[in-house]
Amino acid sequence: MSESGNRLSHLDETGAAHMVDVGAKAETHREATAECFVRMAPETVRAIREATLAKGDALGVARVAGIMAAKRTPELIPLCHPLPVTGIEVELEVRDDGVRVEASARVTARTGVEMEALTAAAVAGLTLIDMVKSAEKGVTIERVRLLSKSGGQSGDWRR
């Protein structure tokens, strides 16, 4: 809902989708963090840990893919504003049952950077699937979600 609480901000009064005009908003420092979990079999996790996958360094490739995706978010998500992203981090934590991906993005702008963080996490997860698909076909992405955001009119939020 919009700040007024009566409609979604990307819909006009007729219900048509449109890009929100943020020109009157003040530029503020904004940050967002998102995560996903890529579930896989223990044998696949072992191949990631031992770097024995046919495609190579799954974690390194996934990290770069997440960073690249965050920078291209407005090309992928309709109605997203292009943002001068000032920082992106993608961390991958290998666990016994898969890999947890956490992505953070920062910007000084008139609108938030949540979609960039979410896109980074999701694309890093998809890249992990691509890197391991020859070893395991049934890998899944779970819990793509925003963990926190700060800055802007709506202030700070934490899951």
N, CA, C and O atoms as a DFTB+ gen file, in Angstrom:
636 C
 N C O
     1  1       0.830      -1.181       0.000
     2  2       0.000       0.000       0.000
     3  2       0.876       1.246       0.000
     4  3       2.022       1.210       0.446
     5  1       0.343       2.317      -0.489
     6  2       1.068       3.579      -0.473
     7  2       1.057       4.167       0.921
     8  3       0.429       3.630       1.834
     9  1       1.772       5.293       1.076
    10  2       1.815       5.931       2.389
    11  2       0.406       6.286       2.872
    12  3       0.142       6.272       4.074
    13  1      -0.502       6.604       1.936
    14  2      -1.867       6.930       2.337
    15  2      -2.647       5.685       2.738
    16  3      -3.692       5.794       3.379
    17  1      -2.152       4.493       2.367
    18  2      -2.756       3.252       2.800
    19  2      -3.957       2.823       1.979
    20  3      -4.555       1.790       2.278
    21  1      -4.340       3.595       0.931
    22  2      -5.566       3.254       0.231
    23  2      -5.362       2.551      -1.107
    24  3      -6.333       2.041      -1.667
    25  1      -4.145       2.501      -1.645
    26  2      -3.927       1.795      -2.904
    27  2      -2.457       1.436      -3.056
    28  3      -1.593       1.967      -2.358
    29  1      -2.196       0.532      -3.974
    30  2      -0.819       0.161      -4.266
    31  2      -0.145       1.303      -5.021
    32  3      -0.755       1.903      -5.906
    33  1       1.090       1.606      -4.684
    34  2       1.755       2.789      -5.240
    35  2       2.053       2.694      -6.731
    36  3       2.242       3.726      -7.375
    37  1       2.103       1.490      -7.305
    38  2       2.389       1.341      -8.729
    39  2       1.131       1.247      -9.584
    40  3       1.206       0.915     -10.767
    41  1      -0.032       1.540      -8.987
    42  2      -1.287       1.556      -9.739
    43  2      -1.871       2.957      -9.673
    44  3      -1.913       3.576      -8.609
    45  1      -2.329       3.460     -10.839
    46  2      -2.968       4.777     -10.818
    47  2      -4.435       4.627     -10.428
    48  3      -4.893       3.534     -10.093
    49  1      -5.161       5.739     -10.475
    50  2      -6.554       5.716     -10.025
    51  2      -7.451       4.806     -10.859
    52  3      -8.521       4.409     -10.396
    53  1      -7.034       4.468     -12.082
    54  2      -7.820       3.558     -12.913
    55  2      -7.370       2.106     -12.761
    56  3      -7.974       1.205     -13.343
    57  1      -6.321       1.877     -11.989
    58  2      -5.809       0.524     -11.806
    59  2      -4.700       0.154     -12.774
    60  3      -4.219      -0.979     -12.753
    61  1      -4.284       1.086     -13.620
    62  2      -3.214       0.823     -14.582
    63  2      -1.844       0.938     -13.899
    64  3      -1.635       1.802     -13.047
    65  1      -0.936       0.070     -14.280
    66  2       0.419       0.112     -13.728
    67  2       1.169       1.328     -14.257
    68  3       1.024       1.700     -15.421
    69  1       1.969       1.941     -13.392
    70  2       2.798       3.082     -13.792
    71  2       4.013       3.163     -12.879
    72  3       4.024       2.595     -11.787
    73  1       5.027       3.871     -13.336
    74  2       6.218       4.084     -12.517
    75  2       5.933       5.244     -11.566
    76  3       5.459       6.300     -11.985
    77  1       6.225       5.039     -10.295
    78  2       5.990       6.062      -9.282
    79  2       6.965       7.217      -9.502
    80  3       8.156       6.995      -9.717
    81  1       6.461       8.442      -9.447
    82  2       7.306       9.628      -9.561
    83  2       7.921       9.909      -8.199
    84  3       7.210      10.252      -7.254
    85  1       9.230       9.767      -8.094
    86  2       9.924       9.994      -6.822
    87  2      10.695      11.310      -6.823
    88  3      11.493      11.568      -5.923
    89  1      10.454      12.142      -7.838
    90  2      11.208      13.385      -7.995
    91  2      11.138      14.328      -6.815
    92  3      12.102      15.049      -6.559
    93  1      10.050      14.351      -6.097
    94  2       9.897      15.275      -4.972
    95  2      10.479      14.731      -3.668
    96  3      10.570      15.460      -2.680
    97  1      10.867      13.475      -3.657
    98  2      11.416      12.873      -2.435
    99  2      12.869      13.306      -2.234
   100  3      13.586      13.587      -3.195
   101  1      13.280      13.352      -0.996
   102  2      14.667      13.703      -0.678
   103  2      15.565      12.491      -0.892
   104  3      15.157      11.350      -0.675
   105  1      16.791      12.758      -1.321
   106  2      17.776      11.679      -1.411
   107  2      18.242      11.334      -0.006
   108  3      18.605      12.217       0.770
   109  1      18.231      10.042       0.318
   110  2      18.723       9.571       1.607
   111  2      19.553       8.316       1.377
   112  3      19.438       7.656       0.344
   113  1      20.390       8.002       2.357
   114  2      21.151       6.751       2.299
   115  2      20.181       5.619       2.607
   116  3      19.448       5.672       3.595
   117  1      20.179       4.611       1.771
   118  2      19.268       3.482       1.921
   119  2      20.054       2.194       1.782
   120  3      21.016       2.113       1.019
   121  1      19.632       1.196       2.527
   122  2      20.286      -0.109       2.464
   123  2      19.224      -1.182       2.606
   124  3      18.234      -0.998       3.314
   125  1      19.430      -2.300       1.935
   126  2      18.518      -3.437       2.057
   127  2      19.324      -4.725       2.032
   128  3      20.360      -4.814       1.374
   129  1      18.829      -5.728       2.764
   130  2      19.453      -7.047       2.800
   131  2      18.375      -8.088       2.558
   132  3      17.287      -8.021       3.129
   133  1      18.696      -9.059       1.698
   134  2      17.769     -10.129       1.364
   135  2      18.509     -11.460       1.427
   136  3      19.739     -11.498       1.470
   137  1      17.748     -12.546       1.433
   138  2      18.359     -13.863       1.471
   139  2      17.554     -14.854       0.654
   140  3      16.398     -14.615       0.304
   141  1      18.196     -15.970       0.363
   142  2      17.512     -17.149      -0.126
   143  2      18.309     -18.355       0.336
   144  3      19.451     -18.228       0.779
   145  1      17.700     -19.519       0.230
   146  2      18.387     -20.749       0.583
   147  2      18.280     -21.706      -0.586
   148  3      17.189     -21.943      -1.106
   149  1      19.409     -22.254      -0.998
   150  2      19.449     -23.210      -2.102
   151  2      19.655     -24.594      -1.489
   152  3      20.743     -24.941      -1.030
   153  1      18.560     -25.378      -1.499
   154  2      18.600     -26.705      -0.880
   155  2      19.094     -27.748      -1.874
   156  3      18.660     -27.793      -3.025
   157  1      20.024     -28.595      -1.395
   158  2      20.592     -29.639      -2.247
   159  2      21.045     -30.810      -1.394
   160  3      21.112     -30.714      -0.168
   161  1      21.350     -31.906      -2.051
   162  2      21.781     -33.129      -1.374
   163  2      23.179     -32.959      -0.783
   164  3      23.971     -32.157      -1.277
   165  1      23.480     -33.715       0.273
   166  2      24.808     -33.636       0.889
   167  2      25.956     -33.901      -0.102
   168  3      27.028     -33.310       0.024
   169  1      25.737     -34.770      -1.067
   170  2      26.788     -35.056      -2.055
   171  2      27.088     -33.828      -2.914
   172  3      28.235     -33.586      -3.292
   173  1      26.052     -33.064      -3.214
   174  2      26.239     -31.848      -4.011
   175  2      26.949     -30.785      -3.181
   176  3      27.827     -30.085      -3.686
   177  1      26.581     -30.665      -1.931
   178  2      27.265     -29.737      -1.021
   179  2      28.746     -30.098      -0.946
   180  3      29.610     -29.221      -0.979
   181  1      29.028     -31.379      -0.846
   182  2      30.422     -31.830      -0.777
   183  2      31.191     -31.421      -2.047
   184  3      32.342     -30.992      -1.965
   185  1      30.560     -31.552      -3.201
   186  2      31.211     -31.152      -4.454
   187  2      31.499     -29.655      -4.475
   188  3      32.522     -29.230      -5.013
   189  1      30.608     -28.849      -3.896
   190  2      30.858     -27.404      -3.801
   191  2      32.034     -27.149      -2.871
   192  3      32.946     -26.395      -3.209
   193  1      32.015     -27.776      -1.704
   194  2      33.104     -27.579      -0.724
   195  2      34.459     -28.005      -1.288
   196  3      35.470     -27.339      -1.067
   197  1      34.468     -29.120      -2.016
   198  2      35.725     -29.665      -2.537
   199  2      36.092     -29.099      -3.908
   200  3      37.120     -29.459      -4.482
   201  1      35.237     -28.205      -4.428
   202  2      35.462     -27.570      -5.734
   203  2      35.702     -28.599      -6.831
   204  3      36.637     -28.474      -7.621
   205  1      34.837     -29.628      -6.869
   206  2      34.981     -30.676      -7.883
   207  2      33.870     -30.631      -8.926
   208  3      33.721     -31.582      -9.694
   209  1      33.095     -29.568      -8.976
   210  2      32.028     -29.455      -9.961
   211  2      32.603     -29.260     -11.358
   212  3      33.643     -28.624     -11.527
   213  1      31.925     -29.809     -12.348
   214  2      32.390     -29.707     -13.737
   215  2      32.510     -28.255     -14.196
   216  3      33.398     -27.930     -14.984
   217  1      31.619     -27.373     -13.709
   218  2      31.641     -25.968     -14.153
   219  2      32.607     -25.104     -13.358
   220  3      32.817     -23.943     -13.709
   221  1      33.200     -25.639     -12.298
   222  2      34.186     -24.859     -11.555
   223  2      33.679     -24.297     -10.247
   224  3      32.873     -24.926      -9.561
   225  1      34.155     -23.098      -9.895
   226  2      33.916     -22.449      -8.607
   227  2      32.488     -21.911      -8.508
   228  3      32.223     -20.768      -8.880
   229  1      31.575     -22.736      -8.007
   230  2      30.162     -22.366      -7.933
   231  2      29.946     -21.128      -7.074
   232  3      29.157     -20.257      -7.442
   233  1      30.619     -21.032      -5.955
   234  2      30.410     -19.910      -5.039
   235  2      30.904     -18.601      -5.643
   236  3      30.224     -17.580      -5.549
   237  1      32.066     -18.623      -6.251
   238  2      32.606     -17.413      -6.865
   239  2      31.746     -16.923      -8.015
   240  3      31.495     -15.725      -8.147
   241  1      31.297     -17.848      -8.844
   242  2      30.450     -17.471      -9.976
   243  2      29.107     -16.936      -9.478
   244  3      28.603     -15.947     -10.009
   245  1      28.526     -17.577      -8.469
   246  2      27.246     -17.122      -7.921
   247  2      27.380     -15.726      -7.312
   248  3      26.484     -14.896      -7.473
   249  1      28.470     -15.461      -6.626
   250  2      28.690     -14.138      -6.027
   251  2      28.725     -13.059      -7.112
   252  3      28.061     -12.029      -6.990
   253  1      29.490     -13.294      -8.157
   254  2      29.578     -12.304      -9.249
   255  2      28.229     -12.149      -9.942
   256  3      27.841     -11.033     -10.286
   257  1      27.508     -13.247     -10.151
   258  2      26.191     -13.179     -10.791
   259  2      25.228     -12.335      -9.966
   260  3      24.471     -11.539     -10.523
   261  1      25.248     -12.499      -8.649
   262  2      24.376     -11.703      -7.792
   263  2      24.689     -10.217      -7.878
   264  3      23.780      -9.390      -7.943
   265  1      25.957      -9.883      -7.878
   266  2      26.370      -8.479      -7.992
   267  2      25.926      -7.906      -9.338
   268  3      25.363      -6.813      -9.402
   269  1      26.182      -8.645     -10.394
   270  2      25.773      -8.183     -11.731
   271  2      24.262      -8.010     -11.826
   272  3      23.784      -7.044     -12.420
   273  1      23.515      -8.932     -11.251
   274  2      22.056      -8.866     -11.313
   275  2      21.523      -7.643     -10.574
   276  3      20.609      -6.977     -11.062
   277  1      22.078      -7.344      -9.412
   278  2      21.627      -6.175      -8.659
   279  2      21.772      -4.911      -9.496
   280  3      20.897      -4.046      -9.474
   281  1      22.864      -4.802     -10.228
   282  2      23.118      -3.622     -11.052
   283  2      22.154      -3.532     -12.234
   284  3      21.970      -2.453     -12.798
   285  1      21.537      -4.651     -12.614
   286  2      20.646      -4.680     -13.778
   287  2      19.180      -4.836     -13.394
   288  3      18.344      -5.120     -14.251
   289  1      18.867      -4.656     -12.138
   290  2      17.495      -4.858     -11.661
   291  2      16.446      -4.102     -12.471
   292  3      15.420      -4.695     -12.804
   293  1      16.643      -2.824     -12.808
   294  2      15.587      -2.130     -13.555
   295  2      15.354      -2.698     -14.958
   296  3      14.315      -2.430     -15.562
   297  1      16.298      -3.473     -15.481
   298  2      16.097      -4.125     -16.773
   299  2      15.273      -5.399     -16.622
   300  3      14.695      -5.886     -17.593
   301  1      15.218      -5.938     -15.404
   302  2      14.541      -7.208     -15.153
   303  2      13.167      -7.052     -14.516
   304  3      12.263      -7.835     -14.805
   305  1      12.996      -6.052     -13.656
   306  2      11.763      -5.851     -12.903
   307  2      11.059      -4.607     -13.450
   308  3      11.572      -3.498     -13.301
   309  1       9.902      -4.773     -14.073
   310  2       9.192      -3.613     -14.616
   311  2       8.898      -2.582     -13.523
   312  3       8.596      -2.943     -12.385
   313  1       8.988      -1.332     -13.869
   314  2       8.658      -0.187     -13.026
   315  2       9.693       0.122     -11.949
   316  3       9.486       1.042     -11.158
   317  1      10.802      -0.619     -11.892
   318  2      11.881      -0.284     -10.959
   319  2      12.660       0.902     -11.503
   320  3      12.929       0.993     -12.701
   321  1      13.016       1.804     -10.604
   322  2      13.828       2.949     -11.000
   323  2      15.287       2.525     -11.144
   324  3      15.776       1.731     -10.340
   325  1      15.989       3.038     -12.154
   326  2      17.434       2.815     -12.212
   327  2      18.097       3.580     -11.061
   328  3      17.844       4.770     -10.875
   329  1      18.932       2.900     -10.305
   330  2      19.554       3.510      -9.136
   331  2      21.068       3.502      -9.251
   332  3      21.648       2.567      -9.805
   333  1      21.715       4.548      -8.728
   334  2      23.183       4.573      -8.687
   335  2      23.690       3.780      -7.479
   336  3      24.144       4.355      -6.489
   337  1      23.603       2.466      -7.578
   338  2      23.972       1.592      -6.462
   339  2      25.430       1.845      -6.095
   340  3      26.308       1.842      -6.958
   341  1      25.680       2.065      -4.796
   342  2      27.039       2.386      -4.351
   343  2      27.772       1.189      -3.763
   344  3      28.992       1.224      -3.610
   345  1      27.041       0.135      -3.434
   346  2      27.687      -1.047      -2.879
   347  2      26.769      -2.244      -2.918
   348  3      25.563      -2.130      -2.699
   349  1      27.355      -3.398      -3.203
   350  2      26.620      -4.663      -3.221
   351  2      27.541      -5.728      -2.649
   352  3      28.693      -5.858      -3.063
   353  1      27.024      -6.482      -1.700
   354  2      27.763      -7.639      -1.192
   355  2      26.886      -8.869      -1.316
   356  3      25.683      -8.812      -1.064
   357  1      27.492      -9.981      -1.705
   358  2      26.799     -11.263      -1.760
   359  2      27.651     -12.256      -0.989
   360  3      28.787     -12.545      -1.363
   361  1      27.083     -12.772       0.093
   362  2      27.780     -13.757       0.928
   363  2      27.095     -15.100       0.770
   364  3      25.868     -15.183       0.721
   365  1      27.901     -16.157       0.691
   366  2      27.373     -17.506       0.546
   367  2      27.892     -18.372       1.678
   368  3      29.100     -18.489       1.886
   369  1      26.970     -18.975       2.404
   370  2      27.312     -19.823       3.535
   371  2      26.937     -21.271       3.198
   372  3      25.760     -21.606       3.066
   373  1      27.950     -22.113       3.062
   374  2      27.708     -23.515       2.741
   375  2      27.309     -24.242       4.024
   376  3      28.021     -24.210       5.027
   377  1      26.167     -24.888       3.963
   378  2      25.648     -25.669       5.089
   379  2      25.544     -27.129       4.655
   380  3      25.751     -27.445       3.483
   381  1      25.229     -28.007       5.580
   382  2      25.136     -29.422       5.259
   383  2      24.022     -29.738       4.268
   384  3      24.117     -30.716       3.525
   385  1      22.959     -28.918       4.246
   386  2      21.814     -29.192       3.376
   387  2      21.657     -28.193       2.237
   388  3      20.629     -28.183       1.561
   389  1      22.668     -27.352       2.018
   390  2      22.594     -26.400       0.919
   391  2      23.439     -25.168       1.176
   392  3      24.386     -25.194       1.962
   393  1      23.078     -24.087       0.495
   394  2      23.837     -22.839       0.579
   395  2      22.876     -21.695       0.885
   396  3      21.885     -21.496       0.182
   397  1      23.182     -20.947       1.945
   398  2      22.424     -19.737       2.265
   399  2      23.095     -18.569       1.565
   400  3      24.305     -18.370       1.677
   401  1      22.294     -17.802       0.841
   402  2      22.778     -16.622       0.125
   403  2      22.230     -15.395       0.835
   404  3      21.030     -15.314       1.096
   405  1      23.097     -14.441       1.150
   406  2      22.660     -13.168       1.720
   407  2      23.248     -12.056       0.866
   408  3      24.453     -12.019       0.619
   409  1      22.387     -11.153       0.420
   410  2      22.816     -10.051      -0.444
   411  2      22.394      -8.724       0.170
   412  3      21.267      -8.574       0.642
   413  1      23.315      -7.763       0.158
   414  2      23.029      -6.415       0.641
   415  2      23.355      -5.415      -0.452
   416  3      24.320      -5.580      -1.198
   417  1      22.535      -4.372      -0.537
   418  2      22.761      -3.318      -1.521
   419  2      22.583      -1.978      -0.836
   420  3      21.756      -1.832       0.064
   421  1      23.375      -0.989      -1.274
   422  2      23.320       0.359      -0.710
   423  2      23.229       1.393      -1.830
   424  3      23.716       1.191      -2.942
   425  1      22.587       2.505      -1.488
   426  2      22.417       3.582      -2.453
   427  2      22.105       4.872      -1.692
   428  3      21.577       4.833      -0.581
   429  1      22.430       5.996      -2.289
   430  2      21.912       7.286      -1.843
   431  2      21.003       7.749      -2.971
   432  3      21.465       8.111      -4.053
   433  1      19.700       7.731      -2.699
   434  2      18.730       7.986      -3.769
   435  2      17.390       8.377      -3.183
   436  3      17.236       8.516      -1.969
   437  1      16.412       8.554      -4.081
   438  2      15.056       8.954      -3.691
   439  2      14.124       7.769      -3.496
   440  3      12.973       7.947      -3.099
   441  1      14.601       6.574      -3.768
   442  2      13.776       5.380      -3.602
   443  2      14.650       4.236      -3.109
   444  3      15.876       4.282      -3.206
   445  1      14.005       3.224      -2.585
   446  2      14.717       2.145      -1.909
   447  2      15.420       1.169      -2.829
   448  3      15.222       1.173      -4.044
   449  1      16.245       0.336      -2.221
   450  2      17.121      -0.585      -2.926
   451  2      16.770      -2.048      -2.593
   452  3      17.594      -2.949      -2.747
   453  1      15.518      -2.256      -2.130
   454  2      15.088      -3.605      -1.763
   455  2      15.094      -4.560      -2.950
   456  3      15.530      -5.705      -2.823
   457  1      14.620      -4.106      -4.084
   458  2      14.539      -5.001      -5.246
   459  2      15.932      -5.406      -5.728
   460  3      16.113      -6.516      -6.229
   461  1      16.910      -4.522      -5.582
   462  2      18.271      -4.873      -5.968
   463  2      18.824      -5.970      -5.070
   464  3      19.474      -6.897      -5.554
   465  1      18.572      -5.876      -3.760
   466  2      19.033      -6.916      -2.837
   467  2      18.332      -8.239      -3.114
   468  3      18.974      -9.289      -3.138
   469  1      17.028      -8.195      -3.321
   470  2      16.273      -9.419      -3.623
   471  2      16.723     -10.049      -4.939
   472  3      16.859     -11.268      -5.035
   473  1      16.951      -9.220      -5.939
   474  2      17.398      -9.727      -7.238
   475  2      18.774     -10.361      -7.120
   476  3      19.027     -11.414      -7.705
   477  1      19.657      -9.729      -6.370
   478  2      20.999     -10.288      -6.174
   479  2      20.924     -11.660      -5.520
   480  3      21.593     -12.595      -5.961
   481  1      20.114     -11.789      -4.470
   482  2      19.995     -13.072      -3.778
   483  2      19.402     -14.131      -4.699
   484  3      19.917     -15.245      -4.779
   485  1      18.326     -13.789      -5.391
   486  2      17.660     -14.762      -6.255
   487  2      18.547     -15.221      -7.412
   488  3      18.608     -16.413      -7.713
   489  1      19.228     -14.285      -8.055
   490  2      20.076     -14.656      -9.197
   491  2      21.306     -15.436      -8.731
   492  3      21.745     -16.353      -9.424
   493  1      21.862     -15.095      -7.585
   494  2      22.964     -15.903      -7.044
   495  2      22.471     -17.322      -6.790
   496  3      23.185     -18.283      -7.080
   497  1      21.256     -17.468      -6.250
   498  2      20.680     -18.798      -6.040
   499  2      20.451     -19.544      -7.339
   500  3      20.768     -20.730      -7.435
   501  1      19.910     -18.875      -8.330
   502  2      19.709     -19.502      -9.643
   503  2      21.041     -19.928     -10.263
   504  3      21.136     -20.976     -10.901
   505  1      22.055     -19.107     -10.065
   506  2      23.373     -19.441     -10.595
   507  2      23.933     -20.677      -9.915
   508  3      24.552     -21.517     -10.569
   509  1      23.725     -20.800      -8.616
   510  2      24.149     -22.028      -7.933
   511  2      23.473     -23.246      -8.540
   512  3      24.114     -24.276      -8.751
   513  1      22.172     -23.131      -8.821
   514  2      21.474     -24.249      -9.460
   515  2      22.116     -24.578     -10.801
   516  3      22.344     -25.747     -11.113
   517  1      22.406     -23.560     -11.589
   518  2      23.043     -23.801     -12.884
   519  2      24.406     -24.472     -12.715
   520  3      24.768     -25.354     -13.494
   521  1      25.145     -24.063     -11.720
   522  2      26.491     -24.612     -11.516
   523  2      26.463     -26.074     -11.069
   524  3      27.405     -26.818     -11.343
   525  1      25.390     -26.497     -10.380
   526  2      25.354     -27.867      -9.852
   527  2      24.382     -28.788     -10.580
   528  3      24.268     -29.960     -10.220
   529  1      23.687     -28.294     -11.583
   530  2      22.628     -29.100     -12.198
   531  2      23.123     -30.392     -12.839
   532  3      22.354     -31.345     -12.971
   533  1      24.386     -30.443     -13.238
   534  2      24.891     -31.708     -13.784
   535  2      25.096     -32.749     -12.684
   536  3      25.107     -33.949     -12.959
   537  1      25.257     -32.295     -11.449
   538  2      25.435     -33.199     -10.315
   539  2      24.103     -33.574      -9.674
   540  3      23.952     -34.672      -9.138
   541  1      23.123     -32.645      -9.733
   542  2      21.827     -32.893      -9.097
   543  2      20.747     -32.077      -9.795
   544  3      20.866     -30.861      -9.943
   545  1      19.711     -32.755     -10.213
   546  2      18.613     -32.079     -10.929
   547  2      17.571     -31.452     -10.001
   548  3      16.886     -30.513     -10.407
   549  1      17.433     -31.944      -8.772
   550  2      16.342     -31.531      -7.911
   551  2      16.628     -30.411      -6.945
   552  3      15.934     -30.291      -5.935
   553  1      17.620     -29.583      -7.210
   554  2      17.959     -28.473      -6.321
   555  2      16.828     -27.439      -6.343
   556  3      16.235     -27.182      -7.390
   557  1      16.536     -26.847      -5.176
   558  2      15.467     -25.855      -5.088
   559  2      15.956     -24.581      -4.409
   560  3      16.897     -24.589      -3.616
   561  1      15.280     -23.486      -4.753
   562  2      15.496     -22.212      -4.050
   563  2      14.321     -22.030      -3.109
   564  3      13.166     -22.196      -3.500
   565  1      14.629     -21.683      -1.854
   566  2      13.605     -21.468      -0.846
   567  2      13.801     -20.108      -0.182
   568  3      14.910     -19.574      -0.143
   569  1      12.720     -19.566       0.333
   570  2      12.751     -18.363       1.174
   571  2      13.479     -17.170       0.542
   572  3      14.334     -16.566       1.191
   573  1      13.168     -16.830      -0.674
   574  2      13.692     -15.566      -1.198
   575  2      12.903     -14.488      -0.488
   576  3      11.696     -14.355      -0.689
   577  1      13.598     -13.706       0.355
   578  2      12.864     -12.739       1.165
   579  2      13.748     -11.591       1.623
   580  3      14.966     -11.718       1.748
   581  1      13.095     -10.477       1.865
   582  2      13.772      -9.302       2.403
   583  2      14.000      -9.514       3.895
   584  3      13.095      -9.940       4.613
   585  1      15.204      -9.218       4.352
   586  2      15.533      -9.327       5.780
   587  2      15.458      -7.987       6.481
   588  3      15.016      -7.903       7.626
   589  1      15.898      -6.919       5.783
   590  2      15.878      -5.597       6.407
   591  2      16.004      -4.519       5.340
   592  3      16.480      -4.759       4.230
   593  1      15.560      -3.324       5.716
   594  2      15.763      -2.154       4.880
   595  2      15.881      -0.954       5.792
   596  3      15.301      -0.928       6.877
   597  1      16.635       0.043       5.349
   598  2      16.766       1.273       6.125
   599  2      16.761       2.455       5.180
   600  3      17.099       2.343       4.002
   601  1      16.366       3.591       5.731
   602  2      16.334       4.829       4.971
   603  2      14.972       5.099       4.365
   604  3      14.105       4.226       4.317
   605  1      14.804       6.324       3.906
   606  2      13.568       6.709       3.249
   607  2      12.470       7.101       4.220
   608  3      12.644       7.060       5.438
   609  1      11.321       7.487       3.644
   610  2      10.191       7.963       4.441
   611  2       9.651       6.904       5.386
   612  3       9.230       7.218       6.500
   613  1       9.660       5.648       4.946
   614  2       9.072       4.601       5.792
   615  2      10.021       4.122       6.884
   616  3       9.628       3.339       7.748
   617  1      11.264       4.586       6.850
   618  2      12.204       4.273       7.929
   619  2      12.757       2.861       7.874
   620  3      12.788       2.225       6.821
   621  1      13.187       2.391       9.018
   622  2      13.854       1.086       9.104
   623  2      12.837      -0.034       9.311
   624  3      11.794       0.159       9.936
   625  1      13.164      -1.196       8.777
   626  2      12.328      -2.380       8.932
   627  2      13.228      -3.594       9.032
   628  3      14.227      -3.684       8.320
   629  1      12.888      -4.529       9.907
   630  2      13.614      -5.799      10.057
   631  2      12.609      -6.919      10.145
   632  3      11.562      -6.792      10.779
   633  1      12.945      -8.025       9.494
   634  2      12.089      -9.215       9.576
   635  2      12.134      -9.753      10.978
   636  3      11.485     -10.756      11.276
